[in-house]
XYZ file of C-alpha atoms in Angstrom:
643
model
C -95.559 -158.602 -4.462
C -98.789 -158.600 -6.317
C -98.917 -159.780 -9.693
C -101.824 -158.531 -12.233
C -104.083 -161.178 -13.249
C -102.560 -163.004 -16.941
C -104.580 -161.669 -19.898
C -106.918 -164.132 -22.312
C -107.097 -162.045 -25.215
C -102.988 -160.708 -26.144
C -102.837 -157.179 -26.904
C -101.775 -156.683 -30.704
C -98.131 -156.501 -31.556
C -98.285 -152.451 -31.840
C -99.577 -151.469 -29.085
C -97.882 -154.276 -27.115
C -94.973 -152.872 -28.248
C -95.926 -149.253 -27.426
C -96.963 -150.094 -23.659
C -93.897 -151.777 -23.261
C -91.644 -148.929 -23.895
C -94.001 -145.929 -22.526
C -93.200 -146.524 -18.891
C -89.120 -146.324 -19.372
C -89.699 -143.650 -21.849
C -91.891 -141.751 -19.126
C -89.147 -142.386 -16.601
C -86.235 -141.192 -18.482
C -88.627 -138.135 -19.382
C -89.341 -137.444 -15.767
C -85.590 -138.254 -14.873
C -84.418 -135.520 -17.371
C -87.191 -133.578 -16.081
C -85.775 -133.611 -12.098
C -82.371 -133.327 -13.648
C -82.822 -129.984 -14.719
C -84.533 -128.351 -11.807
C -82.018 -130.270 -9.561
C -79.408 -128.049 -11.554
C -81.185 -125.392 -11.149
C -82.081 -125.395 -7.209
C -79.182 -127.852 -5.436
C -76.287 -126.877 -7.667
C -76.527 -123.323 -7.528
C -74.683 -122.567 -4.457
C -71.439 -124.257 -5.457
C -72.184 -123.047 -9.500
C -71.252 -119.705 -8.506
C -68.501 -120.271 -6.580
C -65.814 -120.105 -9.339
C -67.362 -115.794 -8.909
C -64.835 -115.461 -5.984
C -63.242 -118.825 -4.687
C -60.111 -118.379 -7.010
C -59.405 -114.571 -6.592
C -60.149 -114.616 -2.624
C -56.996 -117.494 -2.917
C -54.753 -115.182 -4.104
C -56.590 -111.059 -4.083
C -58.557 -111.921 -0.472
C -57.617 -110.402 2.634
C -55.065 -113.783 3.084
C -54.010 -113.796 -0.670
C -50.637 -115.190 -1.811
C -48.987 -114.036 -4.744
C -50.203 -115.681 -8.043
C -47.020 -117.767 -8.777
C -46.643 -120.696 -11.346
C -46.285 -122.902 -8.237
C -49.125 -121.112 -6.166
C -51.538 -121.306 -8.985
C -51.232 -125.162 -9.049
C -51.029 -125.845 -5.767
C -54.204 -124.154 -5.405
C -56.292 -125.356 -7.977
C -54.843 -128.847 -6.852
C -56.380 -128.109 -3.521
C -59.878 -127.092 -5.259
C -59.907 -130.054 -7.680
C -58.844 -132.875 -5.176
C -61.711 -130.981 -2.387
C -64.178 -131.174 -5.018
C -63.367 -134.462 -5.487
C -63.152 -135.624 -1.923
C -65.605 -133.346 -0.013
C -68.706 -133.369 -2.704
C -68.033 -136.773 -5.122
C -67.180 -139.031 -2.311
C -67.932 -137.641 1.071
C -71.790 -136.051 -0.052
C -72.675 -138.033 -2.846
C -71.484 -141.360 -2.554
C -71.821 -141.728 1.782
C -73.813 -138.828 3.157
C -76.785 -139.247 0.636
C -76.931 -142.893 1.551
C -77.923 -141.517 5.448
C -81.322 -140.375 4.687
C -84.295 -140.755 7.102
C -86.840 -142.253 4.537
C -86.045 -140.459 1.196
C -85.372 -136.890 3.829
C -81.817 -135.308 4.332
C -80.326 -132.641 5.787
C -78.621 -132.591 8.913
C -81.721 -132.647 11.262
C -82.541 -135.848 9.517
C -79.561 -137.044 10.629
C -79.310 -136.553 13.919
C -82.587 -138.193 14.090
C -81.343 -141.213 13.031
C -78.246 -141.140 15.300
C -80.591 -140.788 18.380
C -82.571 -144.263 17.395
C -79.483 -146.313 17.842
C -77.024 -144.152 20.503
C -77.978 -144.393 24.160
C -77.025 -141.062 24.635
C -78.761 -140.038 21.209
C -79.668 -136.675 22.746
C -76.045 -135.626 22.451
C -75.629 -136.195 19.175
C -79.336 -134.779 18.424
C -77.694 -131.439 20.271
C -74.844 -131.729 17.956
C -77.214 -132.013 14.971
C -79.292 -129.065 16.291
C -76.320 -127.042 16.327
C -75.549 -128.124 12.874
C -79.251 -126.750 11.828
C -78.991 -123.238 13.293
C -75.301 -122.827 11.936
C -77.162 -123.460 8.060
C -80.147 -120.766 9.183
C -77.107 -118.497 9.580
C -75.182 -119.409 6.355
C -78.320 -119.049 4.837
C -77.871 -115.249 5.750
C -74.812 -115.069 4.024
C -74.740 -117.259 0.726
C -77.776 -115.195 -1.120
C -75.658 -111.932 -0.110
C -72.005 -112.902 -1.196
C -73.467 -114.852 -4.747
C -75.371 -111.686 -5.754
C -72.944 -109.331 -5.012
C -70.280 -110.607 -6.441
C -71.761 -111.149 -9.790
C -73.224 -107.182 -9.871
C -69.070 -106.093 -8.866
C -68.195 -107.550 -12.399
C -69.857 -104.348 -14.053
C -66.348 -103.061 -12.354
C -64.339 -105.001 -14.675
C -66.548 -103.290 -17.896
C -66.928 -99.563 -16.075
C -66.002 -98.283 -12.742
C -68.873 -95.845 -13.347
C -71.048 -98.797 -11.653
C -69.356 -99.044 -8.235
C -71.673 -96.948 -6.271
C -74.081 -98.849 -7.573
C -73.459 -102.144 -6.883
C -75.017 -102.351 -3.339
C -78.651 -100.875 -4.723
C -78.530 -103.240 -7.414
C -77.915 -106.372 -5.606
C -80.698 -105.327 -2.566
C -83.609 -105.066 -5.635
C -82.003 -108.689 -6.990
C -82.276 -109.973 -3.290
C -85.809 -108.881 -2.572
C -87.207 -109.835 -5.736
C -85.688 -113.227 -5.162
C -87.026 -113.686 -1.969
C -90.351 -112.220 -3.300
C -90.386 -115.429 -6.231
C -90.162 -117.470 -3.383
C -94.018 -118.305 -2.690
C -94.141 -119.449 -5.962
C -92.496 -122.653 -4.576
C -89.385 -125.403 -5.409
C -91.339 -126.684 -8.800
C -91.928 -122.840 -10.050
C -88.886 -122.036 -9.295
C -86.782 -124.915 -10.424
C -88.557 -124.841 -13.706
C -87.985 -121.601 -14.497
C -83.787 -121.935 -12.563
C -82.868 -125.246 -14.675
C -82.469 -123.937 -18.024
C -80.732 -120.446 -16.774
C -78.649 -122.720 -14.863
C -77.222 -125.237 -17.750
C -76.497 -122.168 -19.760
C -74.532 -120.915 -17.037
C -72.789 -124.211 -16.280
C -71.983 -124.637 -20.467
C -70.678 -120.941 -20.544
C -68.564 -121.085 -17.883
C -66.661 -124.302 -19.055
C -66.864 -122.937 -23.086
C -64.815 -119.966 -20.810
C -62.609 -122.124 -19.233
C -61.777 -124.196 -22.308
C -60.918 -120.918 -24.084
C -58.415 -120.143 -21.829
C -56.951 -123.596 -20.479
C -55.743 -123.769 -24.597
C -53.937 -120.801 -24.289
C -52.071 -122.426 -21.289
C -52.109 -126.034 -21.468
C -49.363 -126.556 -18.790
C -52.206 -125.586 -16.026
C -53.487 -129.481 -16.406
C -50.594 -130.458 -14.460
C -52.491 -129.493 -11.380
C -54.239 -132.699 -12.021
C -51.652 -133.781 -10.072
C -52.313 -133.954 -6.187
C -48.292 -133.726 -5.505
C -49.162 -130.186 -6.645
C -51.000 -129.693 -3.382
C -48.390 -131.204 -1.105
C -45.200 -128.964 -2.597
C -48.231 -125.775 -2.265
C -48.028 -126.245 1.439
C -44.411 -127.263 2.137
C -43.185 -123.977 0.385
C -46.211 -121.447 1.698
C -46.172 -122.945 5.345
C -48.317 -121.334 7.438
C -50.122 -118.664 4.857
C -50.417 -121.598 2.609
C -52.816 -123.127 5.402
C -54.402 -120.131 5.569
C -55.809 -119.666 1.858
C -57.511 -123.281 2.359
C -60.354 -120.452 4.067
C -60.332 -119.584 0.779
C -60.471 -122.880 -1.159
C -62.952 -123.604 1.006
C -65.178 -121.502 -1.141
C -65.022 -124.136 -3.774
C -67.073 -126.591 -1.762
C -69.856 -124.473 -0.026
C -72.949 -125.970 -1.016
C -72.514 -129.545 -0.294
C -74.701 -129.464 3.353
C -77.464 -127.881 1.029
C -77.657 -130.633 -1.705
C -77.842 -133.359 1.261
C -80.935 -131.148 3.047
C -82.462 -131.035 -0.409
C -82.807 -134.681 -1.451
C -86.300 -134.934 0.114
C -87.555 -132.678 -3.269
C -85.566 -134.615 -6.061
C -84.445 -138.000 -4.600
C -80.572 -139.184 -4.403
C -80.471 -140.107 -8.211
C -81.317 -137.067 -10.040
C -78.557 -134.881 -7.852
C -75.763 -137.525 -8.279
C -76.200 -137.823 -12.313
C -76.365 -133.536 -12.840
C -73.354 -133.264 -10.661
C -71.004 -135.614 -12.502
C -72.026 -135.095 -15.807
C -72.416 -131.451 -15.823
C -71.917 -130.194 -12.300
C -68.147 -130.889 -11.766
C -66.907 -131.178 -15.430
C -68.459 -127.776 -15.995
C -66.407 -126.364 -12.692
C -63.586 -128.085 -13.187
C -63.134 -126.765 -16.628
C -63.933 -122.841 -15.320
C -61.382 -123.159 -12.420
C -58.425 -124.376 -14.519
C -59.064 -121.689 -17.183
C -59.349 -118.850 -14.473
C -56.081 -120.745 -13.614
C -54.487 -120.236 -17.312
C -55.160 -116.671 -17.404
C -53.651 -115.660 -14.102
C -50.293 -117.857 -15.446
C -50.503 -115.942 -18.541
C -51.532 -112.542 -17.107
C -50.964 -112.320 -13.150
C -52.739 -109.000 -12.923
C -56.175 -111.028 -13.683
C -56.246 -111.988 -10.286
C -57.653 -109.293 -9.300
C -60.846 -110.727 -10.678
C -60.083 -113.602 -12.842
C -63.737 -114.727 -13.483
C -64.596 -111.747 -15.718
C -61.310 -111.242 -17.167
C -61.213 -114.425 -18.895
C -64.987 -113.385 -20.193
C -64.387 -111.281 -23.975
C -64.725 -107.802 -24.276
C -67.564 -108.125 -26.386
C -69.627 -110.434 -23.903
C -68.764 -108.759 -21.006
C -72.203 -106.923 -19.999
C -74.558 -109.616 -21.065
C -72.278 -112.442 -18.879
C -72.858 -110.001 -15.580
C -76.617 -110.336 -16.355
C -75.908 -114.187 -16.655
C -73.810 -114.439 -13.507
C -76.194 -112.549 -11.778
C -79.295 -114.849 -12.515
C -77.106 -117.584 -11.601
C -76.286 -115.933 -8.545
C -79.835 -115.931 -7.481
C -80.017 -119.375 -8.635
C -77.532 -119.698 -6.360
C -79.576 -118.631 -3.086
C -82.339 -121.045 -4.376
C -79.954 -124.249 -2.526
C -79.848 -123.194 0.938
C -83.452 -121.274 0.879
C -85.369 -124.176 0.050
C -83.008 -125.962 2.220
C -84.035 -123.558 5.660
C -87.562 -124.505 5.014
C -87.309 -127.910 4.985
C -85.072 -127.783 7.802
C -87.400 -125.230 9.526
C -90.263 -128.408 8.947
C -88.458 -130.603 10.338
C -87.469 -128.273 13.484
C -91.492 -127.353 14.267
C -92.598 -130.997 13.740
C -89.763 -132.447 16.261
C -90.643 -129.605 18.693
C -87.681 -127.118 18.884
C -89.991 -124.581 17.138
C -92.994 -122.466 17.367
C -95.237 -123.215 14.771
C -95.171 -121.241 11.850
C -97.328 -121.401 8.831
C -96.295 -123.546 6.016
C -97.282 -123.530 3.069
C -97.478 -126.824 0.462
C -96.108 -125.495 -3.044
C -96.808 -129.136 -4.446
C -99.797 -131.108 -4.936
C -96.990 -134.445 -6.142
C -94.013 -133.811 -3.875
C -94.689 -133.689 -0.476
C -91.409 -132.585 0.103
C -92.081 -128.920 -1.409
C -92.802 -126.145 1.226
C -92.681 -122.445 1.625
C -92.866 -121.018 4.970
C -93.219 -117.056 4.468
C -91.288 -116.277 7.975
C -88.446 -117.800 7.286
C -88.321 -116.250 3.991
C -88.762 -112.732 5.132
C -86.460 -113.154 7.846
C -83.890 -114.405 5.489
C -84.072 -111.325 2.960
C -83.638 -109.049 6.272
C -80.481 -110.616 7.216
C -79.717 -110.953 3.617
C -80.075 -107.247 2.604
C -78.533 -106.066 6.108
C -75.316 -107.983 5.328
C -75.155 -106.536 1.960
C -75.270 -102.742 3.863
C -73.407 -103.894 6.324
C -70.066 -105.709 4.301
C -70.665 -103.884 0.776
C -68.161 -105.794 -0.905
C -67.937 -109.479 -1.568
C -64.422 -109.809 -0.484
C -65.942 -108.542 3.257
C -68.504 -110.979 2.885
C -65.709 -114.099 2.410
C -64.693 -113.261 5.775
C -67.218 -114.075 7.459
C -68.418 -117.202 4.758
C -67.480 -120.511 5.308
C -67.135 -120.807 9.312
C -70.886 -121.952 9.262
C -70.784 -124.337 6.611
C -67.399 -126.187 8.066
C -68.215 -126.442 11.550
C -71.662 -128.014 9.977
C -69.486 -130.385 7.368
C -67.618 -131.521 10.649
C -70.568 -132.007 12.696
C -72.158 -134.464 9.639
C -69.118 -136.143 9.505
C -68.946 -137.283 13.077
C -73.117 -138.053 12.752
C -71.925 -140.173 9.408
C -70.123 -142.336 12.033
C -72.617 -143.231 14.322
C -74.789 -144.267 11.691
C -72.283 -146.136 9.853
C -71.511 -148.155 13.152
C -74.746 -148.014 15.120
C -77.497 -148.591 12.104
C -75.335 -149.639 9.252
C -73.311 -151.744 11.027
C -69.863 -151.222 9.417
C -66.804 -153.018 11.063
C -64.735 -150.075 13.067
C -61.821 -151.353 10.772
C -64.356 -150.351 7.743
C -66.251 -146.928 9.866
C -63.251 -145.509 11.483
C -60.869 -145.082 8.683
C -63.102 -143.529 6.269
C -64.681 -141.114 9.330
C -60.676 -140.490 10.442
C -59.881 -139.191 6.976
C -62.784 -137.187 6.399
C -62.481 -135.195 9.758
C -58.987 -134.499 9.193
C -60.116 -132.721 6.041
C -62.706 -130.783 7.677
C -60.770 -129.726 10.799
C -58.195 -128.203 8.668
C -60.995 -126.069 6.416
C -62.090 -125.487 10.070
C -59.002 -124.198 11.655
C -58.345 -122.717 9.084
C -61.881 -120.463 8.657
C -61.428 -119.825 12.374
C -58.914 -117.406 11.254
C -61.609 -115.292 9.509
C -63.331 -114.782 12.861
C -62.348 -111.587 13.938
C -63.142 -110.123 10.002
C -66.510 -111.185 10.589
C -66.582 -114.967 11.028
C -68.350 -113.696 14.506
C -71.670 -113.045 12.555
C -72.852 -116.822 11.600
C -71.250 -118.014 15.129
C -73.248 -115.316 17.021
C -76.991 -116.114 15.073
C -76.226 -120.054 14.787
C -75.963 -119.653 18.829
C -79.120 -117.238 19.064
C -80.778 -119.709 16.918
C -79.992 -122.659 19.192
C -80.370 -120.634 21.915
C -84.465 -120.072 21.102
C -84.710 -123.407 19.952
C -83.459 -125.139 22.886
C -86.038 -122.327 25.001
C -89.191 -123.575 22.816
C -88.109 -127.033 23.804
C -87.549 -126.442 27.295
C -90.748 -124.179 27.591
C -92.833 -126.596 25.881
C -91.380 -129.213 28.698
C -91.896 -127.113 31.650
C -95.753 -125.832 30.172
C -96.949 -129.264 29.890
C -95.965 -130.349 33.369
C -97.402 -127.140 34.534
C -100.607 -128.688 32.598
C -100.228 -132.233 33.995
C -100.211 -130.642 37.668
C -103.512 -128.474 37.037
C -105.514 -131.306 34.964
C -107.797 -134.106 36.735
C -107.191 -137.538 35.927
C -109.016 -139.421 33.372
C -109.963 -142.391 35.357
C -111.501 -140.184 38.533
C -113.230 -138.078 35.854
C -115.196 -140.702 34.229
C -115.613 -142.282 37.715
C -116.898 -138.445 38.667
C -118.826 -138.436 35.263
C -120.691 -141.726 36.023
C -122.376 -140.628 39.096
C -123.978 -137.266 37.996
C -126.135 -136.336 35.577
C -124.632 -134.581 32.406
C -126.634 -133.456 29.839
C -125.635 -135.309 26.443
C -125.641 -133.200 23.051
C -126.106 -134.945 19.510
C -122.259 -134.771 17.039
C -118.819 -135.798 17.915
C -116.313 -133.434 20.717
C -112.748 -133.978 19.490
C -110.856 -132.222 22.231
C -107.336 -131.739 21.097
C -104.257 -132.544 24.557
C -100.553 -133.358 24.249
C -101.219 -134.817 27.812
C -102.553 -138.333 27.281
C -103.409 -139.703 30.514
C -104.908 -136.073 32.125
C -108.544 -134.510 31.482
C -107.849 -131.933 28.985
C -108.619 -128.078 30.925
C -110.549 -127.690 27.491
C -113.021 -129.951 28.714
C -112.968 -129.319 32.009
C -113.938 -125.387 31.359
C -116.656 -126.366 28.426
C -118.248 -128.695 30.927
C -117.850 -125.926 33.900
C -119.523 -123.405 31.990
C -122.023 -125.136 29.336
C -123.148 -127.843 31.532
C -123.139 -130.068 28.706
C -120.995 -133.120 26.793
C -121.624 -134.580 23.265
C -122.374 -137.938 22.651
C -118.890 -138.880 21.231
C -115.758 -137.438 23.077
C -112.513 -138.083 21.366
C -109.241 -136.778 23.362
C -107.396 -136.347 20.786
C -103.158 -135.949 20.892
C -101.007 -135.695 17.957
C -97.528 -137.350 17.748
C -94.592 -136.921 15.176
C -92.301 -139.698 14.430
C -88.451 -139.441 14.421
C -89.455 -140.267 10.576
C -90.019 -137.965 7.667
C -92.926 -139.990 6.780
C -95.532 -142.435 7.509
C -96.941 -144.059 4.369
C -99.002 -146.527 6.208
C -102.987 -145.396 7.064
C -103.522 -147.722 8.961
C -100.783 -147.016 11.663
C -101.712 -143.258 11.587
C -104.643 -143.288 14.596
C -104.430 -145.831 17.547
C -107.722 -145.693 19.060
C -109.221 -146.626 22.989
C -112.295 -146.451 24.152
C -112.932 -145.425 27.241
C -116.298 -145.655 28.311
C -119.542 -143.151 28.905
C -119.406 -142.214 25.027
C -115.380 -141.351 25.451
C -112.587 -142.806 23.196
C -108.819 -141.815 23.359
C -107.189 -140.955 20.332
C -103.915 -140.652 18.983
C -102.256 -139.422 15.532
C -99.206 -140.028 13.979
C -97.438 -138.254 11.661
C -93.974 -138.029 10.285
C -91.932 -135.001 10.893
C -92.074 -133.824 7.239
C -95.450 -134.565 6.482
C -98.172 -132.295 6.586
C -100.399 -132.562 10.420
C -103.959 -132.663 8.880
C -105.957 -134.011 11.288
C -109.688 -134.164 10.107
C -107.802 -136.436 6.960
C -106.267 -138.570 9.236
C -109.892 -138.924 11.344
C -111.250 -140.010 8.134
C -109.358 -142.853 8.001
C -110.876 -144.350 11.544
C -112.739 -147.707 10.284
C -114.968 -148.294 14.315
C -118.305 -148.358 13.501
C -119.656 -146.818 16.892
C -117.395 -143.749 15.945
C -118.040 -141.429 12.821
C -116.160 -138.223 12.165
C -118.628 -136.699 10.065
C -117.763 -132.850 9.570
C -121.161 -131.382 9.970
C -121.432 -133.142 13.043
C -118.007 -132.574 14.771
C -116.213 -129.780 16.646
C -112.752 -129.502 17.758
C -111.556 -128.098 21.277
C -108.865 -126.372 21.413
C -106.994 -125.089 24.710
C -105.373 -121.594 24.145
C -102.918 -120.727 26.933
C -102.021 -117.669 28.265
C -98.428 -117.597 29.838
C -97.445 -115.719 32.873
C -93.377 -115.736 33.486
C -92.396 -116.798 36.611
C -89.699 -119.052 38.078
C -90.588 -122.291 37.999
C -89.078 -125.456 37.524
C -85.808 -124.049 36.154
C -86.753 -121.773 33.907
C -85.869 -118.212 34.381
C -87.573 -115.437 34.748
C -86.233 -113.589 31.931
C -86.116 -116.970 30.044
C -90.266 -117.497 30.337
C -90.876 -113.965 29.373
C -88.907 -115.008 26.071
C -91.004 -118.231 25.760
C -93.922 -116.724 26.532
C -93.451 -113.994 23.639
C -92.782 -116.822 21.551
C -95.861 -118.619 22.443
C -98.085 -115.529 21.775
C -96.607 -115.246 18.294
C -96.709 -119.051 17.483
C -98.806 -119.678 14.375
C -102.883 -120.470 14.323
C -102.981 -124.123 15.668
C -106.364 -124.381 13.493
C -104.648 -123.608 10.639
C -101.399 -125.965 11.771
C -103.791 -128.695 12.457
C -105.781 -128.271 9.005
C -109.228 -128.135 11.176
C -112.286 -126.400 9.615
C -112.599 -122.732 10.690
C -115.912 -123.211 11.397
C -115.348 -125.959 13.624
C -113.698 -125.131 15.781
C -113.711 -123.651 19.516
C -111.229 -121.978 21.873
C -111.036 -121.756 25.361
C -108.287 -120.217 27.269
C -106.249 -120.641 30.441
C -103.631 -118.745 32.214
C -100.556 -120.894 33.592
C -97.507 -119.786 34.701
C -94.341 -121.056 34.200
C-alpha cells in the first residue's frame, strides 16, 4: 500500500482537526445518502406487500377462515419467512456471492461455471433463473399498483370501474420516469418510501395496542400447531405467505447500484421493523373484527386518512416496481454482454456508478406486459394467482447455485455447505409446491414467458455459434493472407484500419471485400475482436488490450471488458502504450462486417429456428453505437451467409 510522503511543516491544530473528521463525516453522509435511495428502489417490492399478502391468506382464492389460531399461525409463518428467507438466506449468505461488487442471479451462475466442470449446467440453471425474473417483472408493477388504487373500494364503491384506468395511467407514467435513471429515481423514491415504511408501522402500532395478545405469534410453535390443525389447506395458504417475501431475488440483482452495506443496514433498521409492525397490527384487527379480512390493510387506516393513504400506497406501489425494473436491466446487461442476447441499446444514467443503466426496450416491453396483465386479471386477487411461481422456482434455483459456490469457490466443509443448503431448499420447495397449485389460475403466464424467454435466448446463443462457424468456413487464413499479401503489390493509404472480427485466427470478410473492391490497405491494420469476461468488471487498463503484431503494417488486437461494463472501444484503444501504433481519431476508421442472414438448415439449426434468429439479427441494435465508435468513422460492408 502506498503511503503519502510525511509532512515538514504540521498543519495547525484546527484544520488538522477538521481534515481528520471530514472524510468519516463525508462517508456517513454518503452512507445515509445510499440508504435512502436503497429504500426507495430495492425495498419497494417487499414494502408493499403487507397491500395483499395478509388478506390473500385468509380472503384469496385458498383463504382459511380468520380464526384466533389461523391468524397466528399465519403471521408466525410471515415473521419466521421474513426472518429466514430475507435476514439470513439474502442478506447474510446470498449477498456475500457477488461477482465483483455485481449480483443477481446471472452473476451467479457465472461464478458457479468457473469452478464446476460441468459449469454449463448450472449456467442453464441460472439462465432459467434470469428469464423466470423478466417474467415476474411482468407481474410485480401490475399486482403493487392495483392493489393500492382497489383501496378507494374500502372509502367508495363508486371507484370500482375505475380502478383498472387508473392503475394503466400510474403504470405508463412509471415506466415513462424510467429514462430518468436509478439516481433520479431513487432520489426522488427514498423519501416517499420512509414515509410509507413509518406510516405503515405508526398503523400497525395503533392496532397491535388494541390487541396485544397478537405478539404471541412471536412464537414459531404458532406455525407448527397452524399446520397440524389446517393440514393440507394450511399448506396451501403458504402460496399466499409467500407474498411476504417477494422481492428478495431483486435486492440481490440490485447490489451492483448501492453495494451490500447500504441494503443490509435499511432493511434491519427500518425495512423489517417497519413490516413486522404493519403485519401484526393487520393481525390485531382481523382478531378484533374478522370481517376486516376482507381487506385488512385499509381497514386498520382511520376514516379520516383514508383517501390521502390510497395516494400514499399508490406511490409506494410504484416505488414498488422500481426493484425488479432496474433489476431486468441490469440483468438484461449482463445477458447481451455474455452473449444470450441481441444487442440492445443501453443507456448510462450515471456518470459515478457504473452500475446505473436504462435500456428503453426492455422498459417498453415491460409496461406492455404490465398494462396487458392489468386488462387481462383486473383485480389483484387474479393477479396473486399467477404471482409468486416465478420468484420461487428462481429462490430455489439460487439456493442450489449458493451451494456450488459455497463448496467449489468458498470452500466450506460439506458438514458446514450441506446443512445450511438442505434447510434452505426445504423451505423453498414447500413455497414451491405449494405456488404450483396456483398454476391452473394463472401461474401458466410467468412459466409460459420465462420459457419463451429462454427459449430466444438459448436461439441468439446457438445462432451466434452456428453464424460464426459459417464465418470461419468462408474466411481465408491469416497466415496465407499475409503470405498472399507479401508477394503482390498493394497500394498503402496514410491512417490506421481497425477492422472489427469475433474470429481471431481468420481474415476478417470486411477486409477481404474492402481490399476486393478498393484495391487498397492503410498503413496500420488492427484486427480487432472484443471479449467479455465472466466478470462484471475489469478495473485494470493495462489488462484491457493484448496486442500482436503481425507483420506488413498488421497487428492483432484484442479487448477485454467485463460483462457489466460499458464496450467502448476507441477508450480502450487509447490506452495502447506501442509506439509504432497510434490510434489517433482523425486518422482511424473502423470496419465493420454487416451480415445478412439467409435461413437454411445447417448445422442443426432449423429452418424455422434461423428464420427466428435471423429476425433477431436484423433487429439487433447499431453495433457503432454498441461499440461507442465515432459515426463518422466508421464503414460497413455487408455479406450474405446462410445458416
Amino acid at each position: 500500500m502506498n503511503r503519502a510522503a510525511p509532512t515538514l511543516v504540521p498543519a495547525p491544530p484546527d484544520l488538522a482537526q477538521h481534515g481528520s473528521s471530514r472524510q468519516p463525516t463525508e462517508r456517513r453522509t454518503r452512507l445515509v445518502v445510499l440508504c435512502l435511495a436503497t429504500l426507495g428502489i430495492v425495498y419497494g417490492d417487499i414494502g408493499t406487500s403487507p397491500l395483499y399478502a395478509l388478506r390473500e391468506c385468509f380472503y384469496g382464492k385458498h383463504g382459511i377462515p380468520p380464526t384466533h389460531a389461523n391468524v397466528l399461525g399465519v403471521l408466525s409463518l410471515i415473521l419466521w419467512s421474513l426472518l429466514l428467507i430475507i435476514s439470513v438466506k439474502y442478506l447474510i449468505l446470498i449477498l456475500r456471492a457477488d461477482n465483483r461488487g455485481e449480483g443477481g442471479i446471472l452473476a451467479l451462475a457465472t461464478l458457479v461455471s468457473d469452478v464446476v466442470d460441468r459449469g454449463k449446467i448450472f449456467f442453464l440453471l441460472g439462465l432459467f433463473g434470469a428469464a423466470l425474473l423478466y417474467a415476474d417483472g411482468m407481474i410485480t408493477p401490475a399486482i403493487s399498483v392495483i392493489s393500492a388504487v382497489e383501496g378507494l373500494h374500502v372509502a367508495t364503491p363508486m371507484f370500482d370501474a375505475s380502478v383498472v384506468p387508473i392503475a394503466i395511467v400510474i403504470l405508463v407514467a412509471l415506466f415513462l420516469f424510467q429514462s430518468r435513471g436509478t439516481t433520479g429515481v431513487g432520489a426522488v423514491f427514498g423519501p416517499v418510501t420512509l414515509i410509507w415504511f413509518v406510516t405503515i408501522a405508526a398503523l400497525g402500532i395503533h392496532q397491535i395496542a388494541r390487541a396485544p395478545e397478537v405478539l404471541g405469534a412471536i412464537n414459531p410453535l404458532h406455525a407448527v400447531h397452524f399446520f397440524v390443525e389446517n393440514g393440507l389447506p394450511g399448506f396451501v395458504v403458504l402460496g399466499a405467505v409467500f407474498l411476504a417475501v417477494t422481492g428478495g431475488e431483486a435486492l440481490y440483482a440490485d447490489i451492483g447500484h448501492f453495494g451490500t452495506a447500504p441494503i443490509r443496514l435499511t432493511w434491519f433498521a427500518v425495512v423489517l421493523p417497519a413490516l413486522t409492525l404493519n403485519y401484526f397490527g393487520q393481525g390485531a384487527l382481523v382478531l378484533v373484527d374478522p370481517a376486516a379480512a376482507v381487506n385488512p390493510f385499509f381497514r386498520m387506516t382511520p376514516t379520516w386518512a383514508l383517501y390521502p393513504m390510497v395516494i400514499l400506497a399508490t406511490a409506494a406501489a410504484v416505488i414498488a416496481s422500481q426493484a425488479i425494473i432496474s433489476g431486468a436491466f441490469s440483468l438484461t446487461m449482463q445477458a447481451i454482454q455474455l452473449g444470450y442476447m441481441p444487442r440492445l441499446k443501453v443507456n448510462y444514467t450515471s456518470e459515478r456508478v457504473i452500475g446505473q443503466i436504462y435500456v428503453p426496450a426492455v422498459n417498453w416491453a415491460l409496461m406492455i406486459c404490465c398494462i396487458g396483465l392489468v386488462l387481462g386479471f383486473r383485480s389483484s386477487s387474479n393477479l396473486a394467482a399467477a404471482y409468486g411461481v416465478a420468484i420461487t422456482t428462481t429462490m430455489l434455483i439460487t439456493t442450489i447455485l449458493f451451494y456450488v459456490v459455497a463448496r467449489r469457490r468458498w470452500h466450506w466443509p460439506t458438514v458446514a455447505a450441506l446443512p445450511v443448503a438442505a434447510f434452505f431448499v426445504a423451505i423453498d420447495l414447500a413455497f414451491f409446491s405449494a405456488n404450483m397449485l396456483k398454476i391452473t389460475h394463472g401461474g401458466w403466464f410467468p412459466l409460459l414467458i420465462s420459457a419463451a424467454i429462454l427459449f430466444l435466448m438459448l436461439t441468439w446463443r446457438k445462432g451466434r455459434r452456428v453464424l460464426r462457424s459459417c464465418l470461419g468456413d468462408m474466411c481465408l487464413p491469416m497466415d496465407a493472407f499475409l503470405t498472399d499479401l507479401g508477394n503482390q503489390n498493394i497500394r498503402r493509404v496514410p491512417g490506421t484500419a481497425v477492422f472489427m472480427s469475433g474470429n481471431r485466427d481468420g481474415t476478417p470478410l470486411a477486409l477481404l471485400h474492402n481490399l476486393k473492391h478498393n484495391k487498397v490497405l492503410h498503413e496500420q491494420v488492427v484486427l480487432l475482436t472484443v471479449r467479455t469476461e465472466e466478470v462484471p468488471y475489469l478495473t485494470n487498463i493495462k489488462d484491457r488490450v493484448a496486442l500482436e503484431r503481425l507483420g506488413h503494417g498488421f497487428w492483432r488486437a484484442q479487448v477485454h471488458f467485463g460483462f457489466m461494463q460499458r464496450p467502448d472501444v476507441p477508450a480502450a484503444l487509447q490506452h495502447v502504450k506501442e509506439p509504432a501504433l497510434r490510434f489517433d481519431p482523425m486518422r482511424t476508421t473502423f470496419f465493420i462486417g454487416r451480415e445478412t442472414i439467409l435461413a437454411t438448415r445447417k448445422l442443426g439449426l432449423s429452418a424455422w429456428r434461423g428464420s427466428l434468429f435471423a429476425w433477431m439479427t436484423r433487429n439487433a441494435g447499431d453495433v457503432t453505437s454498441y461499440f461507442c465508435l465515432p459515426p463518422n468513422g466508421v464503414v460497413e460492408l455487408g455479406a450474405r451467409v446462410e445458416v
